[in-house]
Tab-separated table of C-alpha atoms and ligand atoms in Angstrom:
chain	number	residue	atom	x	y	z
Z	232	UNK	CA	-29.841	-90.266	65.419
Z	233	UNK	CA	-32.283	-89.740	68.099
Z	234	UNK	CA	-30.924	-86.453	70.960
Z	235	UNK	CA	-32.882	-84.906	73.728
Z	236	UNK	CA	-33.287	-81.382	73.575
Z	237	UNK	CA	-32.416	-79.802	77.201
Z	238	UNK	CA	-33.079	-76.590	76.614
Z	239	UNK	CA	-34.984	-75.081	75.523
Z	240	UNK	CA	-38.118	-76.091	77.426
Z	241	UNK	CA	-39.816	-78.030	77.151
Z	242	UNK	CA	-37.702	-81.031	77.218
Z	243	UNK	CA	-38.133	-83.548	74.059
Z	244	UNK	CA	-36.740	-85.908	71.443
Z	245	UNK	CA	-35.182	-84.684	68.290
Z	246	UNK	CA	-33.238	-85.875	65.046
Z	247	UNK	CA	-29.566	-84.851	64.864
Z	248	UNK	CA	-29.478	-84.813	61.168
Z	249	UNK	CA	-30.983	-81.274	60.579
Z	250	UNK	CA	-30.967	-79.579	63.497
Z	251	UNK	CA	-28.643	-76.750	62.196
Z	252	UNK	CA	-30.055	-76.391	59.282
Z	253	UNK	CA	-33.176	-74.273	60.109
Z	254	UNK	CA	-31.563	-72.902	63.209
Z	255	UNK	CA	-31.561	-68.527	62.892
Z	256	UNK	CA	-28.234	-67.045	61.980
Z	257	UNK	CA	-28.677	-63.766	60.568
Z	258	UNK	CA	-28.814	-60.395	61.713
Z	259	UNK	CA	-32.465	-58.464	61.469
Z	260	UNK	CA	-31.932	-56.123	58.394
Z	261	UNK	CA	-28.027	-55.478	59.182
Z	262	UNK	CA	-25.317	-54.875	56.296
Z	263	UNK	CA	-22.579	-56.384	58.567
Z	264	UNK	CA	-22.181	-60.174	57.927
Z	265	UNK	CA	-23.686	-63.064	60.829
Z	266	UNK	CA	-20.460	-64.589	61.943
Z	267	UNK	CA	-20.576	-67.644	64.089
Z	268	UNK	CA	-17.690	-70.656	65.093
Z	269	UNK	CA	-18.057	-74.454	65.621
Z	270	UNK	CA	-15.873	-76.485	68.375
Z	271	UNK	CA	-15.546	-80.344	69.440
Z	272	UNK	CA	-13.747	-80.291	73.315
Z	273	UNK	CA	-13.948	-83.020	75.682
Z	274	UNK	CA	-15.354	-82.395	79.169
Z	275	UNK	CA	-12.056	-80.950	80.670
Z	276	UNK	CA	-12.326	-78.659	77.708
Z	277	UNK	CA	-9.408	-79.289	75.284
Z	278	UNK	CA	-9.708	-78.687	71.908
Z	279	UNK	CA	-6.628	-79.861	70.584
Z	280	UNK	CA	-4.293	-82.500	72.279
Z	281	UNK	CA	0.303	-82.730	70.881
Z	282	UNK	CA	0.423	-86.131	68.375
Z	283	UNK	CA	3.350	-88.564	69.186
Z	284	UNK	CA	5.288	-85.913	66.437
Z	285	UNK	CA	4.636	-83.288	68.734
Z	286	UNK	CA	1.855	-81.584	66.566
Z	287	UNK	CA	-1.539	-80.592	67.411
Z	288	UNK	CA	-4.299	-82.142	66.401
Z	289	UNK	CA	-7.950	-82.439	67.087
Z	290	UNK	CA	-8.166	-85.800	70.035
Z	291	UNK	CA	-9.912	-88.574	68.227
Z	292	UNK	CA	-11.019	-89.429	71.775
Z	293	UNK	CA	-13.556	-86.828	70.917
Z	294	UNK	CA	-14.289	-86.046	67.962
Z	295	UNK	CA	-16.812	-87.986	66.104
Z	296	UNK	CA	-19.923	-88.735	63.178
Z	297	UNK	CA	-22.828	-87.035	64.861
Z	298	UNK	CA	-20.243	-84.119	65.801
Z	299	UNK	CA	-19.041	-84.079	62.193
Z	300	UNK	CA	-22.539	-84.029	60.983
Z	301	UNK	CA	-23.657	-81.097	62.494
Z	302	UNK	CA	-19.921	-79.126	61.823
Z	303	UNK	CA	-20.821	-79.924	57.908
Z	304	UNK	CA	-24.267	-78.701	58.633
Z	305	UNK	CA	-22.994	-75.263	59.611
Z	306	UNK	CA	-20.619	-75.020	56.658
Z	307	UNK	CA	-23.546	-75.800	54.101
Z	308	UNK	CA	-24.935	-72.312	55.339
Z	309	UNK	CA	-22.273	-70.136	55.111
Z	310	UNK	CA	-21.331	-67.831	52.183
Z	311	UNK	CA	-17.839	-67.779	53.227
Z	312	UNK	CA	-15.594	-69.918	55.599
Z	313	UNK	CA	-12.952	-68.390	57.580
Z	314	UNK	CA	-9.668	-70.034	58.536
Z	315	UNK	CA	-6.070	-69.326	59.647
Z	316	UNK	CA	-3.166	-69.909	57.292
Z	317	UNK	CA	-1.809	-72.251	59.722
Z	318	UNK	CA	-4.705	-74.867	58.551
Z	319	UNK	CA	-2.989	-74.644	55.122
Z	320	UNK	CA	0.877	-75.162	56.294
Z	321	UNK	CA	-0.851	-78.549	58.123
Z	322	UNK	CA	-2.213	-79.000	54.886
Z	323	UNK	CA	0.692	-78.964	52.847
Z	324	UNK	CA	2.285	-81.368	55.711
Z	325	UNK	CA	-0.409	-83.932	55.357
Z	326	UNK	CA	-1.364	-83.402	58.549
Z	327	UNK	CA	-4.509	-81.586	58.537
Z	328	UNK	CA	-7.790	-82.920	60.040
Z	329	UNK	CA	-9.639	-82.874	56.732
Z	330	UNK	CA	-10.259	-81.051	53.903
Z	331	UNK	CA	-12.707	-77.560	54.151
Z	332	UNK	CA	-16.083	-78.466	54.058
Z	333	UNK	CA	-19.304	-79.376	52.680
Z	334	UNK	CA	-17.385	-82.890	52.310
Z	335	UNK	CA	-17.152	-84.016	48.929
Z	336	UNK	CA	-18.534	-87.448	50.667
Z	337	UNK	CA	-22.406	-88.995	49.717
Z	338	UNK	CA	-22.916	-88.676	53.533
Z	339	UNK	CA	-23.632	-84.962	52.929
Z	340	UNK	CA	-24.575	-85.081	49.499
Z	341	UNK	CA	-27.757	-83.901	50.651
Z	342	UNK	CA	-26.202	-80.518	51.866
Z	343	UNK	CA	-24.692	-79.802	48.652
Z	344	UNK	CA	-28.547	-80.340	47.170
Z	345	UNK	CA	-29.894	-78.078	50.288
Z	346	UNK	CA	-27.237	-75.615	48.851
Z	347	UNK	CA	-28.744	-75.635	45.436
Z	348	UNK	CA	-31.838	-75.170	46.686
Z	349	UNK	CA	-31.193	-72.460	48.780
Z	350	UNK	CA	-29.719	-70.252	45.663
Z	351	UNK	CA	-26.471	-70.553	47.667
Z	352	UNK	CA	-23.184	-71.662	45.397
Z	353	UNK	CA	-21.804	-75.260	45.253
Z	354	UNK	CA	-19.086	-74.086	48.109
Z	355	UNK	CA	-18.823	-71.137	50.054
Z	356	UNK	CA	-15.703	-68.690	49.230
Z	357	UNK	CA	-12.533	-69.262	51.692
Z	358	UNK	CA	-11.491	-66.129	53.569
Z	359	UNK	CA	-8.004	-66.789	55.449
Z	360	UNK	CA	-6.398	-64.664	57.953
Z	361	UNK	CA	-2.759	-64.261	57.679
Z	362	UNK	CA	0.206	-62.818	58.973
Z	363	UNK	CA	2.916	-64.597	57.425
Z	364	UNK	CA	1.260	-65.490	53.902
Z	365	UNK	CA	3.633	-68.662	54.796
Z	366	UNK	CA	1.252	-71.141	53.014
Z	367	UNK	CA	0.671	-72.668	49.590
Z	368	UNK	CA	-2.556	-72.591	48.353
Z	369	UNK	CA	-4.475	-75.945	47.964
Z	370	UNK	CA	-5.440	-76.352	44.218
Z	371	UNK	CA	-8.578	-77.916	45.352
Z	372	UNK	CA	-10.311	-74.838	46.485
Z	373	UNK	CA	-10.545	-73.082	43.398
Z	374	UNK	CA	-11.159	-76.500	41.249
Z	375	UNK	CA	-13.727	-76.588	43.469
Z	376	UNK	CA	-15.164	-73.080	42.188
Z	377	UNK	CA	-14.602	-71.033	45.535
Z	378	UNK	CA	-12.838	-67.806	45.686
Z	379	UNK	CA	-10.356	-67.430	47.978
Z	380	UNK	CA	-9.732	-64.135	49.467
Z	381	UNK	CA	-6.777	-63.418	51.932
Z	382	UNK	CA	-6.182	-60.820	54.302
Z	383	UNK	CA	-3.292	-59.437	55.863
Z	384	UNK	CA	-2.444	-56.385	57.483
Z	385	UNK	CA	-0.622	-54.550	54.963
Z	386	UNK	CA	2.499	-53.981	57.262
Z	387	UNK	CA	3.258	-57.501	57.019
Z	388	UNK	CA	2.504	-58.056	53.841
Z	389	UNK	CA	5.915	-59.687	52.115
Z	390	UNK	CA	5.581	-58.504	48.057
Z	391	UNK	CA	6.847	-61.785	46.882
Z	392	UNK	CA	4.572	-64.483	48.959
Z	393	UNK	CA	1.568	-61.890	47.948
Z	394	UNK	CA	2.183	-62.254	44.503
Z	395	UNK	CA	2.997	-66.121	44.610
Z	396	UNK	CA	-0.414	-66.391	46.044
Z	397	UNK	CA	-2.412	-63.851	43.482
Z	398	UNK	CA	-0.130	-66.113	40.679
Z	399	UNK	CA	-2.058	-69.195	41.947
Z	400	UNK	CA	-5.781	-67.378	41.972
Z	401	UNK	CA	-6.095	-65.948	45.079
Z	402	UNK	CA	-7.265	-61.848	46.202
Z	403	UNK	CA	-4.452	-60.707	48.902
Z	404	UNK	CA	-6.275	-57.782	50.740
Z	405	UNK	CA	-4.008	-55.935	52.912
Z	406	UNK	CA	-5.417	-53.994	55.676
Z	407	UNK	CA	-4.517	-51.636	58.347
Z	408	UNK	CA	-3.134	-53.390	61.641
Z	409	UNK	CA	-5.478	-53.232	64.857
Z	410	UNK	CA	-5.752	-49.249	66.090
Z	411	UNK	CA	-5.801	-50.937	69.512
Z	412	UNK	CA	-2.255	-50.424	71.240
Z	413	UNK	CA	-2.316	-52.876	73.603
Z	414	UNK	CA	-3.486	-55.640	70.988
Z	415	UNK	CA	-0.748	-58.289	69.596
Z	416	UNK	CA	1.516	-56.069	67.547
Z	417	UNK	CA	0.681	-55.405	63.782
Z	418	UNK	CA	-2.045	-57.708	64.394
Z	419	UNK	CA	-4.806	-57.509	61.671
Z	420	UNK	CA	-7.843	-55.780	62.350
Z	421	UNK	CA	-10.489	-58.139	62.162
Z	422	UNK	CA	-13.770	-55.895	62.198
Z	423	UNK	CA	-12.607	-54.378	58.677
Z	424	UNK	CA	-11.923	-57.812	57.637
Z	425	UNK	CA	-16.270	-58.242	58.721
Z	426	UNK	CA	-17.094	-54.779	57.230
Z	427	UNK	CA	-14.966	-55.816	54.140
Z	428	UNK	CA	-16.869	-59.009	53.520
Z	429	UNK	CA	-20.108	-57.464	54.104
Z	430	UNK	CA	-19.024	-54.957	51.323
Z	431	UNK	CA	-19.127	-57.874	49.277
Z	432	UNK	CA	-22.219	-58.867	49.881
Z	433	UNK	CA	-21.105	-62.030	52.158
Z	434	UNK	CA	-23.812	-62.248	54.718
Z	435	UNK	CA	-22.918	-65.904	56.408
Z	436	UNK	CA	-19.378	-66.590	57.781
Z	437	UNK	CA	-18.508	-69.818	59.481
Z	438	UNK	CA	-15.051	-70.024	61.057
Z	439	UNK	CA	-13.764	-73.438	61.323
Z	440	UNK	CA	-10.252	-71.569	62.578
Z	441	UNK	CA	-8.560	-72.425	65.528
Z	442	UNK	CA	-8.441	-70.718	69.502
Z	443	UNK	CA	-6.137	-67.937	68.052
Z	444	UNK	CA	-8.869	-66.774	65.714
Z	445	UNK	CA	-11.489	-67.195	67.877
Z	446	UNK	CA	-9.450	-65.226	70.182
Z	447	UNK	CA	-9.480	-62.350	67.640
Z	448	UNK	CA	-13.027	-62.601	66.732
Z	449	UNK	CA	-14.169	-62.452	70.383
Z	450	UNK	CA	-11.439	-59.886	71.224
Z	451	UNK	CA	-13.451	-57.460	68.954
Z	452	UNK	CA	-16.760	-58.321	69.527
Z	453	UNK	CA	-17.447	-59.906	65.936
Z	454	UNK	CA	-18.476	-63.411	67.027
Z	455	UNK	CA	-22.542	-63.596	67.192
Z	456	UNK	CA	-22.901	-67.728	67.950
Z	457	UNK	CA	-20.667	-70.418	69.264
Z	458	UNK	CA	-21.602	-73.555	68.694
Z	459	UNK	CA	-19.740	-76.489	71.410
Z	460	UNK	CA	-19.783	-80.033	71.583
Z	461	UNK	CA	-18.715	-81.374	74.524
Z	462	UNK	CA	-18.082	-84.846	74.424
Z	463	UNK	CA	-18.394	-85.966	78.216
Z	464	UNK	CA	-14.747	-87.709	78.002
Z	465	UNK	CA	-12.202	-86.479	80.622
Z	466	UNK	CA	-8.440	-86.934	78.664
Z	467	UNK	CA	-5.962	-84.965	80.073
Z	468	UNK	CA	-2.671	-83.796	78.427
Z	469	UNK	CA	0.453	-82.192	79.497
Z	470	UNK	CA	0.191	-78.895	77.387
Z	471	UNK	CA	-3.908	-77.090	77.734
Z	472	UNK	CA	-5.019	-76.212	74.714
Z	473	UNK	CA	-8.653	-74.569	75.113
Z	474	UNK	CA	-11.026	-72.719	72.613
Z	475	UNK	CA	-8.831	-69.523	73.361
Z	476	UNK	CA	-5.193	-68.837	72.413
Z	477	UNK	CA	-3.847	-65.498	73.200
Z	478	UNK	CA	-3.837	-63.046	75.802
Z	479	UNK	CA	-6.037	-62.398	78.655
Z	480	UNK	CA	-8.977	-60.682	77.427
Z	481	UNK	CA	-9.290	-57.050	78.480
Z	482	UNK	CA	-13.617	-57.426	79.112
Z	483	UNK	CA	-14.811	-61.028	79.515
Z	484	UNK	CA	-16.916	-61.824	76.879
Z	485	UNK	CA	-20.374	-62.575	77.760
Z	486	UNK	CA	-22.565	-65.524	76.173
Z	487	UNK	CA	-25.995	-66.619	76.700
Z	488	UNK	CA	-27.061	-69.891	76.307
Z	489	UNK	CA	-29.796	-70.385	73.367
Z	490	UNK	CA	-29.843	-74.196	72.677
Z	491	UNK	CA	-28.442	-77.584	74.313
Z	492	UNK	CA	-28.707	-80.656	73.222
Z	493	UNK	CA	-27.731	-84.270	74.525
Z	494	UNK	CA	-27.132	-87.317	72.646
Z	495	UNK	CA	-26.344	-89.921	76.025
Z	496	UNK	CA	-24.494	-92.027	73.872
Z	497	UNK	CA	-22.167	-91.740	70.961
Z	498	UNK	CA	-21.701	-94.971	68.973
Z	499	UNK	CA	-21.164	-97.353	72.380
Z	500	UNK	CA	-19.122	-94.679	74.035
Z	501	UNK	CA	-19.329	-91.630	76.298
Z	502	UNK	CA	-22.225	-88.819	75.145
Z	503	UNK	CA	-22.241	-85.282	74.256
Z	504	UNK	CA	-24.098	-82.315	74.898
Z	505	UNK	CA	-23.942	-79.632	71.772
Z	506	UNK	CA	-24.574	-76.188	73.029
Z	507	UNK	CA	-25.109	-73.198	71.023
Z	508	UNK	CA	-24.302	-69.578	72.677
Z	509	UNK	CA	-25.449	-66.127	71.490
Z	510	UNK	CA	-23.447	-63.193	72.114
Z	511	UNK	CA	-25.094	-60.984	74.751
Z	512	UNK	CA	-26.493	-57.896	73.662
Z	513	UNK	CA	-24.738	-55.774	75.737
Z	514	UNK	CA	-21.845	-56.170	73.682
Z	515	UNK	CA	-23.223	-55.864	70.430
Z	516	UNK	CA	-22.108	-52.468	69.986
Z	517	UNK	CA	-18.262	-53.534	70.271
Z	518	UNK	CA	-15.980	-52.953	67.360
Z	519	UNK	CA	-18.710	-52.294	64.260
I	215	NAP	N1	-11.520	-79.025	68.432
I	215	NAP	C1	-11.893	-78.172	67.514
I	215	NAP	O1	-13.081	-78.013	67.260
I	215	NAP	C2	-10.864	-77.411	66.730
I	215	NAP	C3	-11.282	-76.454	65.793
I	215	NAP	C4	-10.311	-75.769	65.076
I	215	NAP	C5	-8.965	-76.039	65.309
I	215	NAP	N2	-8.611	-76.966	66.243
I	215	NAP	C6	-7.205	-77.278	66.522
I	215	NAP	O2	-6.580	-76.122	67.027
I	215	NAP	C7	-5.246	-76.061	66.560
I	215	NAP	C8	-4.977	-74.707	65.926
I	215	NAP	O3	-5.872	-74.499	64.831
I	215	NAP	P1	-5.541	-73.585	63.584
I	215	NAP	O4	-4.092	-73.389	63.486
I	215	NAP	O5	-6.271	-74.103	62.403
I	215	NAP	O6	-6.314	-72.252	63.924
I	215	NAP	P2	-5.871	-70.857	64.522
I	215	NAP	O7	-5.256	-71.098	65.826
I	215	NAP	O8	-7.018	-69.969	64.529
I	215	NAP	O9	-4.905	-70.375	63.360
I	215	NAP	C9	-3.761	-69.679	63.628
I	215	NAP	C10	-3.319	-68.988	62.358
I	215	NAP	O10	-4.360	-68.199	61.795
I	215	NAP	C11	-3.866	-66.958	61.331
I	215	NAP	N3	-4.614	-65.928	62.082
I	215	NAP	C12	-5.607	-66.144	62.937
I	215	NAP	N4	-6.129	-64.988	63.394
I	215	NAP	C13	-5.461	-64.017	62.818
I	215	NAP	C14	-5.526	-62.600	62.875
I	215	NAP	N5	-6.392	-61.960	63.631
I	215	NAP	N6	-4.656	-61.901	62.160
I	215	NAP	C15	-3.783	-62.546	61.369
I	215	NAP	N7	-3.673	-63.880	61.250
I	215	NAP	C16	-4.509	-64.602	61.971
I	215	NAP	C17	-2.366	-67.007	61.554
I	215	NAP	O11	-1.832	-67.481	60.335
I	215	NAP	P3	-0.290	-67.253	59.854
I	215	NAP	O12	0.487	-68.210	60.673
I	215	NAP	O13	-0.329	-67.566	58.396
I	215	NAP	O14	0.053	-65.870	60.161
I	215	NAP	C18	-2.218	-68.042	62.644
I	215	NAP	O15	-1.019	-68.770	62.595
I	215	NAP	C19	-5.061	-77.217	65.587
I	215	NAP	O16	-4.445	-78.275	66.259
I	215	NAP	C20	-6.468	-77.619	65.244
I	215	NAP	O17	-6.568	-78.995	64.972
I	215	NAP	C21	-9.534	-77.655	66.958
């Protein structure tokens, strides 16, 4: 699939199928881990969009192959993956979007080879953040040879869903809440869940949470890269669900564009740019 890279100059022709997989994410010598997020919106920027049901769910209107591609991409160079326990509870429900990636599909067998080749393991580890420990843990994960580490902040932590969830093979690491007093109450404090991954020599995490962890990972400065597609559909909805769930953020968070891309048109219908922003350096300091 043929896109036109906008920016930057100069302006030329490109192959979607690689173009993430060379792109920098890592940190010049650094012990603290590269973190960096992947969304699909459409042009009036919603992310997710109610089912009949009344749950939310990613609009098919806009998500799509070439956007899929690319989301895979990202997961086959990450060391860990980071989600919300939510994901799981859809899981259990049948309702989930898909299964964690690098697909076990042959359209990306040839990112589970570029994983080999790379010295990386067949599937990144699975880092969830948590503060119900309300979820079952999918078998598949750990048949699949990834560790699965879970953090909570240890005021929440409930001794009898911890120990369901250590029964079935995964770490519960309980942490202290946010110092921050005007942050969500008890919240867990997401820069020691960074430090404690880097501690563990994880130096790639991909978060393929939702807007209420991105919200967090802004919030304290931990995000380095956003990757967006925008697929240049307007759709509406009654309820606006954009990348960010939670409260107004004390400091807007500052972003500077480093790549765009556009592919004009996406399998007979409307196009999509895919945009990846750097966190400015003025707020690199924040929260490490
Ligand atoms: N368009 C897109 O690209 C895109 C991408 C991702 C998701 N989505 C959509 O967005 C909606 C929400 O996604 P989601 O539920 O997977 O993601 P989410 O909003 O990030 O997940 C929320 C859950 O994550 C846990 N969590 C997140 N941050 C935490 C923190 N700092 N401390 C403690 N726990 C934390 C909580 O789990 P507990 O409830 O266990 O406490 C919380 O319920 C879904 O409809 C999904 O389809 C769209």
């Amino acid at each position: 699939m043929t896109l036109l890279r906008l920016y930057p100059a100069p302006t030329q022709a490109c192959t979607l199928e690689g173009l993430y997989l060379d792109t920098p994410l890592d940190h010049a010598p650094h012990a603290i881990p590269f973190v960096y997020s992947n969304f699909v919106t459409s042009l009036d920027g919603r992310v997710a969009v109610e089912d009949a049901a009344g749950h939310d769910e990613v609009p098919t209107s806009v998500a799509n192959r070439h956007d899929w591609r690319l989301y895979q991409e990202l997961a086959a160079r990450a060391d860990a993956l980071l989600i919300g326990g939510r994901y799981f509870r859809q899981l259990a429900e049948g309702r989930a979007q898909a299964a964690l990636p690098v697909a076990d599909d042959p359209a990306f067998s040839d990112l589970l080879a570029w994983r080999r080749t790379q010295g990386l393991r067949p599937q990144s580890d699975v880092v969830v953040l948590s503060n119900t420990l309300d979820f079952p843990l999918p078998e598949t994960l750990l048949e699949q040879g990834r560790r699965v580490l879970i953090f909570i902040a240890r005021s929440l932590i409930s001794a009898e869903r911890r120990d369901r969830l250590a029964a079935q093979g995964a770490e519960v690491i309980g942490l202290d809440a946010e110092p921050d007093a005007a942050s969500i109450t008890g919240e867990l404090d997401i820069c020691q869940v960074v430090r404690r991954l880097g501690e563990r020599g994880y130096r790639r995490i991909y978060s393929v949470a939702g807007p209420y962890s991105l919200h967090s990972l802004l919030r304290h400065g931990v995000l380095d890269t956003l990757f967006v597609t925008q697929r240049l559909t307007m759709i509406g909805g009654e309820r606006y669900q954009s990348l960010l769930e939670g409260p107004a953020l004390a400091a807007p968070v500052g972003l500077s564009l480093a790549s765009l891309y556009y592919q004009q048109d996406v399998d007979g219908g409307a196009g999509q740019l895919f945009a990846r922003f750097d966190r400015r350096a003025s707020a690199e300091a924040a929260g490490r």
